[in-house]
Amino acid sequence: MKNIAAIAATVAGALLTASAQAAGYPSKPVRVIVPYVAGGAADITARVIAQKMSASMGAAFVVENKPGANGMIGTDYVAKAAPDGYTLLLDASGPLVVNPSLYRKTPYDPVADLAPISQITSYQYVLVVPQQSPIHSVDDLIAAARVKPGQLSYGSAGVGAGGHLAGELLSVMTQTQLTHIPYKGNAQALTDVLGGQLSFTFDTVVTATPHLRSGKLRGYAVSGPRRAEALPDIPTMEELGYRDFVVTQFQGLLAPAGTDPEIIARLHEEVVRAARLPDVVQKLQTEGGNEIVAGTPQEFASQIQEDLLRYRKLIADARVQAE
C-alpha cells in the first residue's frame, strides 16, 4: 500500500509540475527548427508565423535552419528534443510523409516521435510547357508520350520532390514512360523548361505564375483538389478526367512527442490566430501561392497518416528509388 501511495504521489506531483509549466509557458525563447536552408518556402512561413507568435505570446520565437539529408537532420533533431515546448519544428511534406515512404529507414518515426500542432498551409503544382511547345493540352502530352516512349522529359527539385511525384503519378495513371530529370532545386528545372530543354514540368504555382502571365509558359492543369486562387482559369487534373490525381504538399508546426497537451493547445490557438491575420494571408496565400489551412492537431495528424498511405503506394507503384 505504501508503494502504491508513493507512486500516486509521484504521478500527482508530475502532473502538477506539468500543469505549472503549461500555465507559465512560454517563460523563455522558443526555438523553431526549419530543416531547410534559409529563404525557402518553409523558412518564409516559419519566420512570418514566428514573428506573430513572438508578439502575441510575450517570448521570442527564434527560427533556426538545420538543413541536410532531404530535411531529415532537422526533423530528427526535434524528434529527439526535450518535450517541453521550447523546441518546435516547422516542417513540410518531404521529411514527414515522402522520406519515410522513399527510404528504407529514417532516424525518426513521423507519427510516434512528433506531436502535430497545426497544419499551416497547403500548396499544389501546375503542369507547364514552354511557349514554343507543340503540346497544347494534357491529352496532347499523353498522346506524344505514347508515340515516343521515354522521349518526353520533365524536371523537378529532386527525387521525391512534389513535382517528381506528380510526374510519376501521371506516368502510372496513363501507363506512359516519362523521363524524370532531377535538379538541385525548382529554379533550375524551370529555367530549362523556359529554354525548351525539358518537355514540361510540374512547378509550384507561386514560381510558375509570373511566367504564365507573361506568356513564356503555358499551363494546362493544377495538381490539387481545387483550382489555384492565382490561376483560376486552369482546371484541376481531376476536372480533365484524371480521377484521384491529387499531389499537394503541406507545411505545419509540430513538437516532440510527449509535449504537454495544454502547451500543444496554446500553441495551436496562437498559430491559427497568426495564420488568419490579413497580412499573413497576403504574404503566404496571395503572394506565396499557398492555401491557408490552420487546422486542428487531430486534422493535421490525419493528413500525415493519409499522405503516408498515398505516397507509399505511389512510390511503390512507380518504383521510385532514393538516390
PDB file of C-alpha atoms in Angstrom:
ATOM      1  CA  MET A   1       0.000   0.000   0.000  1.00  0.00           C
ATOM      2  CA  LYS A   2       2.879   2.343   0.816  1.00  0.00           C
ATOM      3  CA  ASN A   3       4.352   1.688  -2.642  1.00  0.00           C
ATOM      4  CA  ILE A   4       1.029   2.459  -4.314  1.00  0.00           C
ATOM      5  CA  ALA A   5       0.711   5.668  -2.299  1.00  0.00           C
ATOM      6  CA  ALA A   6       4.252   6.674  -3.211  1.00  0.00           C
ATOM      7  CA  ILE A   7       3.609   6.042  -6.931  1.00  0.00           C
ATOM      8  CA  ALA A   8       0.350   8.018  -6.777  1.00  0.00           C
ATOM      9  CA  ALA A   9       2.128  10.907  -5.086  1.00  0.00           C
ATOM     10  CA  THR A  10       4.872  10.877  -7.717  1.00  0.00           C
ATOM     11  CA  VAL A  11       2.335  10.895 -10.557  1.00  0.00           C
ATOM     12  CA  ALA A  12       0.326  13.670  -8.927  1.00  0.00           C
ATOM     13  CA  GLY A  13       3.480  15.699  -8.415  1.00  0.00           C
ATOM     14  CA  ALA A  14       4.480  15.253 -12.048  1.00  0.00           C
ATOM     15  CA  LEU A  15       1.035  16.340 -13.221  1.00  0.00           C
ATOM     16  CA  LEU A  16       1.148  19.433 -11.015  1.00  0.00           C
ATOM     17  CA  THR A  17       4.627  20.284 -12.333  1.00  0.00           C
ATOM     18  CA  ALA A  18       3.483  19.853 -15.936  1.00  0.00           C
ATOM     19  CA  SER A  19       0.397  21.965 -15.273  1.00  0.00           C
ATOM     20  CA  ALA A  20       2.524  24.692 -13.714  1.00  0.00           C
ATOM     21  CA  GLN A  21       4.891  24.634 -16.697  1.00  0.00           C
ATOM     22  CA  ALA A  22       1.966  24.928 -19.096  1.00  0.00           C
ATOM     23  CA  ALA A  23       0.464  27.799 -17.097  1.00  0.00           C
ATOM     24  CA  GLY A  24       3.712  29.777 -17.275  1.00  0.00           C
ATOM     25  CA  TYR A  25       4.538  28.880 -20.865  1.00  0.00           C
ATOM     26  CA  PRO A  26       6.494  30.333 -22.555  1.00  0.00           C
ATOM     27  CA  SER A  27       8.917  31.701 -19.972  1.00  0.00           C
ATOM     28  CA  LYS A  28      11.969  31.791 -22.272  1.00  0.00           C
ATOM     29  CA  PRO A  29      12.723  31.893 -26.023  1.00  0.00           C
ATOM     30  CA  VAL A  30      11.251  29.119 -28.178  1.00  0.00           C
ATOM     31  CA  ARG A  31      13.351  27.639 -30.992  1.00  0.00           C
ATOM     32  CA  VAL A  32      11.555  26.901 -34.258  1.00  0.00           C
ATOM     33  CA  ILE A  33      13.648  24.482 -36.290  1.00  0.00           C
ATOM     34  CA  VAL A  34      13.342  24.573 -40.082  1.00  0.00           C
ATOM     35  CA  PRO A  35      15.023  21.554 -41.743  1.00  0.00           C
ATOM     36  CA  TYR A  36      15.812  23.537 -44.893  1.00  0.00           C
ATOM     37  CA  VAL A  37      18.104  26.382 -45.929  1.00  0.00           C
ATOM     38  CA  ALA A  38      17.127  29.974 -45.258  1.00  0.00           C
ATOM     39  CA  GLY A  39      14.995  31.693 -47.875  1.00  0.00           C
ATOM     40  CA  GLY A  40      12.941  28.698 -48.967  1.00  0.00           C
ATOM     41  CA  ALA A  41       9.180  28.276 -48.707  1.00  0.00           C
ATOM     42  CA  ALA A  42       9.191  26.612 -45.271  1.00  0.00           C
ATOM     43  CA  ASP A  43      11.675  29.164 -43.932  1.00  0.00           C
ATOM     44  CA  ILE A  44       9.488  32.059 -45.095  1.00  0.00           C
ATOM     45  CA  THR A  45       6.413  30.510 -43.477  1.00  0.00           C
ATOM     46  CA  ALA A  46       8.317  29.898 -40.244  1.00  0.00           C
ATOM     47  CA  ARG A  47       9.570  33.469 -39.999  1.00  0.00           C
ATOM     48  CA  VAL A  48       6.183  35.007 -40.762  1.00  0.00           C
ATOM     49  CA  ILE A  49       4.415  32.871 -38.153  1.00  0.00           C
ATOM     50  CA  ALA A  50       7.220  33.135 -35.571  1.00  0.00           C
ATOM     51  CA  GLN A  51       7.135  36.922 -35.725  1.00  0.00           C
ATOM     52  CA  LYS A  52       3.416  36.977 -34.947  1.00  0.00           C
ATOM     53  CA  MET A  53       3.718  34.404 -32.149  1.00  0.00           C
ATOM     54  CA  SER A  54       6.577  36.353 -30.560  1.00  0.00           C
ATOM     55  CA  ALA A  55       4.364  39.408 -30.406  1.00  0.00           C
ATOM     56  CA  SER A  56       1.292  37.635 -29.051  1.00  0.00           C
ATOM     57  CA  MET A  57       2.915  35.203 -26.595  1.00  0.00           C
ATOM     58  CA  GLY A  58       5.414  37.538 -24.948  1.00  0.00           C
ATOM     59  CA  ALA A  59       8.506  35.454 -25.708  1.00  0.00           C
ATOM     60  CA  ALA A  60      10.817  35.265 -28.701  1.00  0.00           C
ATOM     61  CA  PHE A  61      10.157  32.517 -31.257  1.00  0.00           C
ATOM     62  CA  VAL A  62      13.560  32.157 -32.903  1.00  0.00           C
ATOM     63  CA  VAL A  63      13.862  30.404 -36.276  1.00  0.00           C
ATOM     64  CA  GLU A  64      16.906  28.147 -36.737  1.00  0.00           C
ATOM     65  CA  ASN A  65      17.780  26.419 -40.011  1.00  0.00           C
ATOM     66  CA  LYS A  66      19.119  22.863 -39.784  1.00  0.00           C
ATOM     67  CA  PRO A  67      19.169  21.599 -43.392  1.00  0.00           C
ATOM     68  CA  GLY A  68      20.522  18.351 -44.756  1.00  0.00           C
ATOM     69  CA  ALA A  69      19.575  14.818 -45.828  1.00  0.00           C
ATOM     70  CA  ASN A  70      16.340  15.936 -47.522  1.00  0.00           C
ATOM     71  CA  GLY A  71      15.145  17.584 -44.325  1.00  0.00           C
ATOM     72  CA  MET A  72      15.825  14.584 -42.100  1.00  0.00           C
ATOM     73  CA  ILE A  73      18.580  16.187 -39.985  1.00  0.00           C
ATOM     74  CA  GLY A  74      16.417  18.998 -38.631  1.00  0.00           C
ATOM     75  CA  THR A  75      13.361  16.784 -38.290  1.00  0.00           C
ATOM     76  CA  ASP A  76      15.292  14.181 -36.312  1.00  0.00           C
ATOM     77  CA  TYR A  77      16.762  16.912 -34.114  1.00  0.00           C
ATOM     78  CA  VAL A  78      13.312  17.975 -32.965  1.00  0.00           C
ATOM     79  CA  ALA A  79      12.034  14.399 -32.692  1.00  0.00           C
ATOM     80  CA  LYS A  80      14.770  13.745 -30.107  1.00  0.00           C
ATOM     81  CA  ALA A  81      14.474  17.098 -28.293  1.00  0.00           C
ATOM     82  CA  ALA A  82      13.025  17.547 -24.812  1.00  0.00           C
ATOM     83  CA  PRO A  83       9.203  17.651 -24.995  1.00  0.00           C
ATOM     84  CA  ASP A  84       8.954  20.911 -23.063  1.00  0.00           C
ATOM     85  CA  GLY A  85       7.544  23.193 -25.773  1.00  0.00           C
ATOM     86  CA  TYR A  86      10.785  25.091 -26.288  1.00  0.00           C
ATOM     87  CA  THR A  87      11.939  23.256 -29.413  1.00  0.00           C
ATOM     88  CA  LEU A  88       9.408  23.154 -32.260  1.00  0.00           C
ATOM     89  CA  LEU A  89       9.526  22.062 -35.896  1.00  0.00           C
ATOM     90  CA  LEU A  90       8.210  23.926 -38.931  1.00  0.00           C
ATOM     91  CA  ASP A  91       8.222  21.095 -41.433  1.00  0.00           C
ATOM     92  CA  ALA A  92       6.881  20.188 -44.867  1.00  0.00           C
ATOM     93  CA  SER A  93       5.613  17.027 -46.528  1.00  0.00           C
ATOM     94  CA  GLY A  94       9.022  15.761 -47.622  1.00  0.00           C
ATOM     95  CA  PRO A  95      10.543  14.754 -44.278  1.00  0.00           C
ATOM     96  CA  LEU A  96       7.236  13.696 -42.750  1.00  0.00           C
ATOM     97  CA  VAL A  97       5.495  11.648 -45.446  1.00  0.00           C
ATOM     98  CA  VAL A  98       7.763  11.315 -48.504  1.00  0.00           C
ATOM     99  CA  ASN A  99      11.079  10.327 -46.901  1.00  0.00           C
ATOM    100  CA  PRO A 100       9.535   7.551 -44.754  1.00  0.00           C
ATOM    101  CA  SER A 101       7.992   6.199 -47.967  1.00  0.00           C
ATOM    102  CA  LEU A 102      11.127   6.634 -50.064  1.00  0.00           C
ATOM    103  CA  TYR A 103      13.901   5.493 -47.749  1.00  0.00           C
ATOM    104  CA  ARG A 104      14.180   2.052 -46.193  1.00  0.00           C
ATOM    105  CA  LYS A 105      14.686   3.643 -42.793  1.00  0.00           C
ATOM    106  CA  THR A 106      14.531   7.153 -41.354  1.00  0.00           C
ATOM    107  CA  PRO A 107      16.049   8.101 -37.970  1.00  0.00           C
ATOM    108  CA  TYR A 108      12.627   9.149 -36.670  1.00  0.00           C
ATOM    109  CA  ASP A 109       9.028   7.960 -36.846  1.00  0.00           C
ATOM    110  CA  PRO A 110       6.884  10.868 -38.104  1.00  0.00           C
ATOM    111  CA  VAL A 111       3.838   9.553 -36.226  1.00  0.00           C
ATOM    112  CA  ALA A 112       5.310   8.223 -32.972  1.00  0.00           C
ATOM    113  CA  ASP A 113       8.067  10.806 -32.419  1.00  0.00           C
ATOM    114  CA  LEU A 114       6.273  14.067 -33.207  1.00  0.00           C
ATOM    115  CA  ALA A 115       3.117  15.780 -31.953  1.00  0.00           C
ATOM    116  CA  PRO A 116       1.214  17.794 -34.593  1.00  0.00           C
ATOM    117  CA  ILE A 117       0.202  21.300 -33.557  1.00  0.00           C
ATOM    118  CA  SER A 118      -1.336  22.641 -36.753  1.00  0.00           C
ATOM    119  CA  GLN A 119      -1.030  22.343 -40.485  1.00  0.00           C
ATOM    120  CA  ILE A 120      -0.471  25.914 -41.655  1.00  0.00           C
ATOM    121  CA  THR A 121      -0.546  25.784 -45.441  1.00  0.00           C
ATOM    122  CA  SER A 122      -1.124  23.519 -48.401  1.00  0.00           C
ATOM    123  CA  TYR A 123       0.279  24.105 -51.872  1.00  0.00           C
ATOM    124  CA  GLN A 124      -0.010  22.454 -55.253  1.00  0.00           C
ATOM    125  CA  TYR A 125       1.693  22.286 -58.630  1.00  0.00           C
ATOM    126  CA  VAL A 126       0.842  23.353 -62.152  1.00  0.00           C
ATOM    127  CA  LEU A 127       1.738  21.387 -65.293  1.00  0.00           C
ATOM    128  CA  VAL A 128       3.519  23.812 -67.631  1.00  0.00           C
ATOM    129  CA  VAL A 129       5.202  23.607 -71.026  1.00  0.00           C
ATOM    130  CA  PRO A 130       7.439  26.167 -72.777  1.00  0.00           C
ATOM    131  CA  GLN A 131       5.872  28.794 -75.008  1.00  0.00           C
ATOM    132  CA  GLN A 132       7.196  27.155 -78.178  1.00  0.00           C
ATOM    133  CA  SER A 133       5.969  23.636 -77.289  1.00  0.00           C
ATOM    134  CA  PRO A 134       3.828  21.706 -79.810  1.00  0.00           C
ATOM    135  CA  ILE A 135       1.885  20.303 -76.827  1.00  0.00           C
ATOM    136  CA  HIS A 136      -1.422  22.137 -76.325  1.00  0.00           C
ATOM    137  CA  SER A 137      -3.157  20.110 -73.614  1.00  0.00           C
ATOM    138  CA  VAL A 138      -2.645  17.324 -71.102  1.00  0.00           C
ATOM    139  CA  ASP A 139      -4.186  14.903 -73.613  1.00  0.00           C
ATOM    140  CA  ASP A 140      -1.649  16.105 -76.207  1.00  0.00           C
ATOM    141  CA  LEU A 141       1.157  15.394 -73.773  1.00  0.00           C
ATOM    142  CA  ILE A 142      -0.091  11.866 -73.082  1.00  0.00           C
ATOM    143  CA  ALA A 143      -0.557  11.176 -76.796  1.00  0.00           C
ATOM    144  CA  ALA A 144       3.002  12.327 -77.500  1.00  0.00           C
ATOM    145  CA  ALA A 145       4.326  10.156 -74.673  1.00  0.00           C
ATOM    146  CA  ARG A 146       2.632   7.121 -76.169  1.00  0.00           C
ATOM    147  CA  VAL A 147       4.065   7.784 -79.608  1.00  0.00           C
ATOM    148  CA  LYS A 148       7.576   8.404 -78.239  1.00  0.00           C
ATOM    149  CA  PRO A 149       8.036   6.397 -75.006  1.00  0.00           C
ATOM    150  CA  GLY A 150      10.686   7.933 -72.755  1.00  0.00           C
ATOM    151  CA  GLN A 151      11.384  10.901 -75.024  1.00  0.00           C
ATOM    152  CA  LEU A 152       9.304  13.433 -73.092  1.00  0.00           C
ATOM    153  CA  SER A 153      11.357  14.773 -70.190  1.00  0.00           C
ATOM    154  CA  TYR A 154      10.335  16.690 -67.125  1.00  0.00           C
ATOM    155  CA  GLY A 155      12.339  18.201 -64.291  1.00  0.00           C
ATOM    156  CA  SER A 156      11.876  18.601 -60.566  1.00  0.00           C
ATOM    157  CA  ALA A 157      13.722  19.711 -57.445  1.00  0.00           C
ATOM    158  CA  GLY A 158      14.967  16.143 -56.971  1.00  0.00           C
ATOM    159  CA  VAL A 159      13.914  12.557 -56.354  1.00  0.00           C
ATOM    160  CA  GLY A 160      10.874  12.545 -54.097  1.00  0.00           C
ATOM    161  CA  ALA A 161      10.068  16.230 -54.652  1.00  0.00           C
ATOM    162  CA  GLY A 162       6.422  17.106 -55.224  1.00  0.00           C
ATOM    163  CA  GLY A 163       6.956  17.846 -58.906  1.00  0.00           C
ATOM    164  CA  HIS A 164       8.698  14.498 -59.356  1.00  0.00           C
ATOM    165  CA  LEU A 165       5.889  12.589 -57.649  1.00  0.00           C
ATOM    166  CA  ALA A 166       3.271  14.416 -59.747  1.00  0.00           C
ATOM    167  CA  GLY A 167       5.105  13.301 -62.896  1.00  0.00           C
ATOM    168  CA  GLU A 168       5.335   9.727 -61.604  1.00  0.00           C
ATOM    169  CA  LEU A 169       1.623   9.707 -60.794  1.00  0.00           C
ATOM    170  CA  LEU A 170       0.835  10.908 -64.322  1.00  0.00           C
ATOM    171  CA  SER A 171       3.053   8.174 -65.753  1.00  0.00           C
ATOM    172  CA  VAL A 172       1.433   5.457 -63.614  1.00  0.00           C
ATOM    173  CA  MET A 173      -2.134   6.620 -64.277  1.00  0.00           C
ATOM    174  CA  THR A 174      -1.660   6.841 -68.050  1.00  0.00           C
ATOM    175  CA  GLN A 175       0.736   3.898 -68.373  1.00  0.00           C
ATOM    176  CA  THR A 176       3.270   6.026 -70.215  1.00  0.00           C
ATOM    177  CA  GLN A 177       7.030   6.317 -69.923  1.00  0.00           C
ATOM    178  CA  LEU A 178       8.177   9.819 -68.975  1.00  0.00           C
ATOM    179  CA  THR A 179      11.819  10.671 -68.281  1.00  0.00           C
ATOM    180  CA  HIS A 180      12.495  12.428 -64.981  1.00  0.00           C
ATOM    181  CA  ILE A 181      15.484  14.786 -64.727  1.00  0.00           C
ATOM    182  CA  PRO A 182      16.308  15.640 -61.099  1.00  0.00           C
ATOM    183  CA  TYR A 183      17.765  19.074 -60.280  1.00  0.00           C
ATOM    184  CA  LYS A 184      19.031  20.655 -57.079  1.00  0.00           C
ATOM    185  CA  GLY A 185      16.045  22.972 -56.988  1.00  0.00           C
ATOM    186  CA  ASN A 186      12.858  24.033 -58.762  1.00  0.00           C
ATOM    187  CA  ALA A 187      14.507  27.140 -60.175  1.00  0.00           C
ATOM    188  CA  GLN A 188      16.976  25.153 -62.290  1.00  0.00           C
ATOM    189  CA  ALA A 189      14.254  22.880 -63.645  1.00  0.00           C
ATOM    190  CA  LEU A 190      12.101  25.878 -64.513  1.00  0.00           C
ATOM    191  CA  THR A 191      14.991  27.542 -66.337  1.00  0.00           C
ATOM    192  CA  ASP A 192      15.391  24.502 -68.574  1.00  0.00           C
ATOM    193  CA  VAL A 193      11.657  24.346 -69.277  1.00  0.00           C
ATOM    194  CA  LEU A 194      11.705  28.019 -70.280  1.00  0.00           C
ATOM    195  CA  GLY A 195      14.659  27.284 -72.542  1.00  0.00           C
ATOM    196  CA  GLY A 196      12.979  24.292 -74.153  1.00  0.00           C
ATOM    197  CA  GLN A 197      15.464  21.731 -72.809  1.00  0.00           C
ATOM    198  CA  LEU A 198      12.620  19.955 -70.954  1.00  0.00           C
ATOM    199  CA  SER A 199       9.238  18.971 -72.369  1.00  0.00           C
ATOM    200  CA  PHE A 200       7.275  20.028 -69.285  1.00  0.00           C
ATOM    201  CA  THR A 201       7.357  20.241 -65.514  1.00  0.00           C
ATOM    202  CA  PHE A 202       5.034  20.353 -62.529  1.00  0.00           C
ATOM    203  CA  ASP A 203       6.131  23.637 -60.967  1.00  0.00           C
ATOM    204  CA  THR A 204       4.875  25.325 -57.825  1.00  0.00           C
ATOM    205  CA  VAL A 205       2.096  27.795 -58.507  1.00  0.00           C
ATOM    206  CA  VAL A 206       3.964  30.728 -56.970  1.00  0.00           C
ATOM    207  CA  THR A 207       7.050  30.370 -59.191  1.00  0.00           C
ATOM    208  CA  ALA A 208       5.201  29.477 -62.395  1.00  0.00           C
ATOM    209  CA  THR A 209       2.539  32.203 -62.241  1.00  0.00           C
ATOM    210  CA  PRO A 210       4.700  35.163 -63.391  1.00  0.00           C
ATOM    211  CA  HIS A 211       5.865  33.186 -66.449  1.00  0.00           C
ATOM    212  CA  LEU A 212       2.314  32.073 -67.242  1.00  0.00           C
ATOM    213  CA  ARG A 213       1.112  35.656 -67.113  1.00  0.00           C
ATOM    214  CA  SER A 214       3.960  36.856 -69.335  1.00  0.00           C
ATOM    215  CA  GLY A 215       3.256  34.107 -71.879  1.00  0.00           C
ATOM    216  CA  LYS A 216       6.648  32.417 -71.514  1.00  0.00           C
ATOM    217  CA  LEU A 217       4.906  29.283 -70.233  1.00  0.00           C
ATOM    218  CA  ARG A 218       1.560  27.647 -70.953  1.00  0.00           C
ATOM    219  CA  GLY A 219      -0.264  25.898 -68.122  1.00  0.00           C
ATOM    220  CA  TYR A 220      -2.765  23.077 -68.588  1.00  0.00           C
ATOM    221  CA  ALA A 221      -3.675  21.674 -65.164  1.00  0.00           C
ATOM    222  CA  VAL A 222      -3.076  22.014 -61.437  1.00  0.00           C
ATOM    223  CA  SER A 223      -2.441  19.060 -59.159  1.00  0.00           C
ATOM    224  CA  GLY A 224      -4.670  19.926 -56.202  1.00  0.00           C
ATOM    225  CA  PRO A 225      -8.299  19.079 -55.444  1.00  0.00           C
ATOM    226  CA  ARG A 226      -9.328  22.674 -56.239  1.00  0.00           C
ATOM    227  CA  ARG A 227      -8.197  25.328 -58.710  1.00  0.00           C
ATOM    228  CA  ALA A 228      -5.424  27.631 -57.555  1.00  0.00           C
ATOM    229  CA  GLU A 229      -6.544  31.092 -56.453  1.00  0.00           C
ATOM    230  CA  ALA A 230      -3.763  32.651 -58.540  1.00  0.00           C
ATOM    231  CA  LEU A 231      -4.699  30.599 -61.642  1.00  0.00           C
ATOM    232  CA  PRO A 232      -8.495  30.383 -61.697  1.00  0.00           C
ATOM    233  CA  ASP A 233      -8.665  29.599 -65.428  1.00  0.00           C
ATOM    234  CA  ILE A 234      -6.509  26.476 -65.203  1.00  0.00           C
ATOM    235  CA  PRO A 235      -8.512  23.308 -64.367  1.00  0.00           C
ATOM    236  CA  THR A 236      -7.516  20.562 -61.967  1.00  0.00           C
ATOM    237  CA  MET A 237      -6.296  17.223 -63.292  1.00  0.00           C
ATOM    238  CA  GLU A 238      -9.468  15.691 -61.891  1.00  0.00           C
ATOM    239  CA  GLU A 239     -11.611  18.122 -63.892  1.00  0.00           C
ATOM    240  CA  LEU A 240      -9.845  16.907 -67.015  1.00  0.00           C
ATOM    241  CA  GLY A 241     -10.824  13.334 -66.240  1.00  0.00           C
ATOM    242  CA  TYR A 242      -7.739  12.142 -64.360  1.00  0.00           C
ATOM    243  CA  ARG A 243      -9.621  10.804 -61.376  1.00  0.00           C
ATOM    244  CA  ASP A 244      -7.909  10.878 -57.959  1.00  0.00           C
ATOM    245  CA  PHE A 245      -4.953  12.821 -59.347  1.00  0.00           C
ATOM    246  CA  VAL A 246      -4.012  14.862 -56.280  1.00  0.00           C
ATOM    247  CA  VAL A 247      -0.474  15.889 -55.383  1.00  0.00           C
ATOM    248  CA  THR A 248      -0.239  18.562 -52.715  1.00  0.00           C
ATOM    249  CA  GLN A 249       2.360  19.407 -50.110  1.00  0.00           C
ATOM    250  CA  PHE A 250       1.853  20.852 -46.647  1.00  0.00           C
ATOM    251  CA  GLN A 251       3.707  22.985 -44.135  1.00  0.00           C
ATOM    252  CA  GLY A 252       2.932  22.713 -40.451  1.00  0.00           C
ATOM    253  CA  LEU A 253       4.127  23.133 -36.885  1.00  0.00           C
ATOM    254  CA  LEU A 254       4.978  20.158 -34.675  1.00  0.00           C
ATOM    255  CA  ALA A 255       6.532  19.445 -31.269  1.00  0.00           C
ATOM    256  CA  PRO A 256       8.363  16.434 -29.863  1.00  0.00           C
ATOM    257  CA  ALA A 257       6.016  13.629 -28.826  1.00  0.00           C
ATOM    258  CA  GLY A 258       5.123  13.822 -25.136  1.00  0.00           C
ATOM    259  CA  THR A 259       4.748  17.614 -25.066  1.00  0.00           C
ATOM    260  CA  ASP A 260       2.119  18.716 -22.552  1.00  0.00           C
ATOM    261  CA  PRO A 261      -1.318  18.787 -24.249  1.00  0.00           C
ATOM    262  CA  GLU A 262      -2.002  22.174 -22.665  1.00  0.00           C
ATOM    263  CA  ILE A 263       1.086  23.600 -24.364  1.00  0.00           C
ATOM    264  CA  ILE A 264       0.040  22.000 -27.664  1.00  0.00           C
ATOM    265  CA  ALA A 265      -3.423  23.564 -27.301  1.00  0.00           C
ATOM    266  CA  ARG A 266      -1.956  27.000 -26.534  1.00  0.00           C
ATOM    267  CA  LEU A 267       0.421  26.841 -29.498  1.00  0.00           C
ATOM    268  CA  HIS A 268      -2.377  25.683 -31.791  1.00  0.00           C
ATOM    269  CA  GLU A 269      -4.559  28.621 -30.759  1.00  0.00           C
ATOM    270  CA  GLU A 270      -1.749  31.077 -31.467  1.00  0.00           C
ATOM    271  CA  VAL A 271      -0.784  29.501 -34.810  1.00  0.00           C
ATOM    272  CA  VAL A 272      -4.377  29.643 -36.056  1.00  0.00           C
ATOM    273  CA  ARG A 273      -4.733  33.252 -34.942  1.00  0.00           C
ATOM    274  CA  ALA A 274      -1.466  34.209 -36.664  1.00  0.00           C
ATOM    275  CA  ALA A 275      -2.236  32.357 -39.902  1.00  0.00           C
ATOM    276  CA  ARG A 276      -5.543  34.173 -40.304  1.00  0.00           C
ATOM    277  CA  LEU A 277      -4.172  37.692 -39.900  1.00  0.00           C
ATOM    278  CA  PRO A 278      -4.715  39.696 -43.126  1.00  0.00           C
ATOM    279  CA  ASP A 279      -1.027  40.476 -43.668  1.00  0.00           C
ATOM    280  CA  VAL A 280      -0.093  36.819 -43.158  1.00  0.00           C
ATOM    281  CA  VAL A 281      -2.746  35.730 -45.659  1.00  0.00           C
ATOM    282  CA  GLN A 282      -1.370  38.327 -48.073  1.00  0.00           C
ATOM    283  CA  LYS A 283       2.200  37.054 -47.662  1.00  0.00           C
ATOM    284  CA  LEU A 284       1.599  33.299 -47.644  1.00  0.00           C
ATOM    285  CA  GLN A 285      -1.535  32.890 -49.764  1.00  0.00           C
ATOM    286  CA  THR A 286      -1.891  35.797 -52.158  1.00  0.00           C
ATOM    287  CA  GLU A 287       1.836  36.271 -52.793  1.00  0.00           C
ATOM    288  CA  GLY A 288       3.074  32.813 -51.816  1.00  0.00           C
ATOM    289  CA  GLY A 289       0.647  30.606 -53.710  1.00  0.00           C
ATOM    290  CA  ASN A 290      -0.351  28.647 -50.604  1.00  0.00           C
ATOM    291  CA  GLU A 291      -3.767  27.813 -49.246  1.00  0.00           C
ATOM    292  CA  ILE A 292      -4.096  28.733 -45.569  1.00  0.00           C
ATOM    293  CA  VAL A 293      -5.311  25.673 -43.658  1.00  0.00           C
ATOM    294  CA  ALA A 294      -4.707  26.300 -39.914  1.00  0.00           C
ATOM    295  CA  GLY A 295      -6.440  23.090 -38.843  1.00  0.00           C
ATOM    296  CA  THR A 296      -6.581  21.269 -35.513  1.00  0.00           C
ATOM    297  CA  PRO A 297      -3.822  18.946 -34.242  1.00  0.00           C
ATOM    298  CA  GLN A 298      -6.116  15.991 -34.937  1.00  0.00           C
ATOM    299  CA  GLU A 299      -6.745  17.123 -38.515  1.00  0.00           C
ATOM    300  CA  PHE A 300      -3.013  17.562 -39.098  1.00  0.00           C
ATOM    301  CA  ALA A 301      -2.329  14.092 -37.680  1.00  0.00           C
ATOM    302  CA  SER A 302      -4.948  12.635 -40.036  1.00  0.00           C
ATOM    303  CA  GLN A 303      -3.403  14.462 -43.002  1.00  0.00           C
ATOM    304  CA  ILE A 304       0.012  12.997 -42.194  1.00  0.00           C
ATOM    305  CA  GLN A 305      -1.448   9.483 -41.976  1.00  0.00           C
ATOM    306  CA  GLU A 306      -3.385   9.864 -45.251  1.00  0.00           C
ATOM    307  CA  ASP A 307      -0.355  11.236 -47.107  1.00  0.00           C
ATOM    308  CA  LEU A 308       1.869   8.447 -45.794  1.00  0.00           C
ATOM    309  CA  LEU A 309      -0.506   5.897 -47.297  1.00  0.00           C
ATOM    310  CA  ARG A 310      -0.838   7.815 -50.573  1.00  0.00           C
ATOM    311  CA  TYR A 311       2.888   8.326 -51.123  1.00  0.00           C
ATOM    312  CA  ARG A 312       3.848   4.813 -50.071  1.00  0.00           C
ATOM    313  CA  LYS A 313       1.507   3.440 -52.723  1.00  0.00           C
ATOM    314  CA  LEU A 314       2.680   5.871 -55.411  1.00  0.00           C
ATOM    315  CA  ILE A 315       6.380   5.313 -54.706  1.00  0.00           C
ATOM    316  CA  ALA A 316       5.857   1.540 -54.758  1.00  0.00           C
ATOM    317  CA  ASP A 317       3.755   1.615 -57.936  1.00  0.00           C
ATOM    318  CA  ALA A 318       6.236   3.876 -59.726  1.00  0.00           C
ATOM    319  CA  ARG A 319       9.245   2.004 -58.331  1.00  0.00           C
ATOM    320  CA  VAL A 320      10.864   5.258 -57.273  1.00  0.00           C
ATOM    321  CA  GLN A 321      14.239   4.761 -55.606  1.00  0.00           C
ATOM    322  CA  ALA A 322      16.205   7.209 -53.483  1.00  0.00           C
ATOM    323  CA  GLU A 323      19.416   8.499 -54.998  1.00  0.00           C
TER     324      GLU A 323
END
